[in-house]
Structures are given as C-alpha cells and as structure tokens.
Amino acid sequence: MKETEPKSSSRKPRRRVYRGLSAEQLRTQRYQRLIAAGTDLFGERGYAATPIEAVCSHAKVSTRHFYEQFEGRESILHAVHAELVQRMDQIVRASLSETGTPLTQRVADTIEAAVYFLLDDPRRGRIICIEAVGVSEVMEKKRRETTHQLAEIIRRYAELMAENGVIPARDYHLPSVALVGMFNELIAEWLTENTGLSAAEMAREAKI
C-alpha cells in the first residue's frame, strides 16, 4: 500500500493573543501607560528624581518591556515632551483656524488657549518649561526645534496681520522667537512662584 504524503497546511500561523489582544496591541498599551507614567512622575517629582524603576512601577510595566520601547530615561522624556508639544500644536492650529473670528482676536485667543493648556494641568507646563531644560545637548536641540516650530506659526500669522494693516510690515522671526521665550518664562513663574492667579487668570494675563 502506497503511503500518501501528509498535506502541507495552507493555514497561516495563528498570532498569539493575551486577553484578546495581539502582541502589537499589548505593546501599544504598554507604551501609552509608560508615557502616562512619565507625564505623572516627571511633572510631579521632577525628571532628576524619577528613576526608570519608578516609571515602570507606576505604569505596571516590567523593565524588560520598558527597554523594548525606550533606550533609557532621557528617551522617555523626549517622548513625553514630544507628545505634549504635539497636543499643544494641535490646540494652536485649531484656534488659529477659527474662521468665524477676526484675525487679531484669533491670535489673542490662541495665546490664551496654549498657556491654559500648560497650566490647567501643571505637570504639562513643568515638563515643557522646567524639567526638559538643561538635560542634555540632544534635549536642548529638541527644545530649540520646538521653540522655532511655535515661533514659525506666530510669524506666519504676524505676516497676515501686517498684510491686513494691523501691524507694521517687517521680518517677525525674532519677535516671534522672543514671544515664545516670554511665554515659557511666564509659565515657569506661575509654576515656581506665588503669582496669586489661577491657571485661567494667568492664561488671560498672557494674551493682554
């Protein structure tokens, strides 16, 4: 009797799942928990006072899984900083795009919205304006890039205001950079000193 060769299976290998989640979904969840933990701890304790083990414990993620996502503590600071900047950038662009509002009012409202975003949850402002300062040359380069990114948005709208005769026509690059720096200092002042103002009051003060 001639033996028949076993048929090769055409089925694709099944992906391993845990609690109904794929490995990639679990990885994404761990990443999100680590970012949230970094935001909490860097914004409350401070970057220098927060070891990797504390971030992992807070996120309920093992150090092995931490190093699958990040190279080290500064690496997750970069990621936390980038996410906060992205969220603020979205707020700025949405506020400036409010077509039903006059241009000058849009600019003022945008300043208020951006400052309020950083102060309504003080952890955000502390990470961007205090904890990320002076960490390393790489972090400083990222901070400078963020400053120029925000300044470029301001510069473009300053040019629109100049075209509409609201302000004089000139190169607004350096004034825009100075404006971003001023807001950073205002936020740091509110976070470190007793200004007597609420977050909403400080945001309104910034746009005057």
Coordinates of C-alpha atoms in Angstrom, one line a residue, residues 40 45 48 80 89 96 107 116 122-123 137 142 172 180 190 194:
D40 CA 2.8 62.0 36.0
R45 CA 8.5 64.6 41.3
A48 CA 16.0 64.1 38.1
V80 CA 6.7 62.7 26.8
D89 CA 0.4 72.4 18.4
L96 CA -5.8 80.0 14.7
V107 CA -4.2 85.3 17.8
Y116 CA -4.1 77.5 29.6
P122 CA 0.7 72.0 35.8
R123 CA 2.6 68.8 35.0
E137 CA 22.6 68.7 24.3
K142 CA 14.7 69.4 20.6
Y172 CA 8.8 88.9 12.5
V180 CA 7.7 82.0 22.7
W190 CA 3.5 80.7 37.7
N194 CA 3.0 82.5 44.1

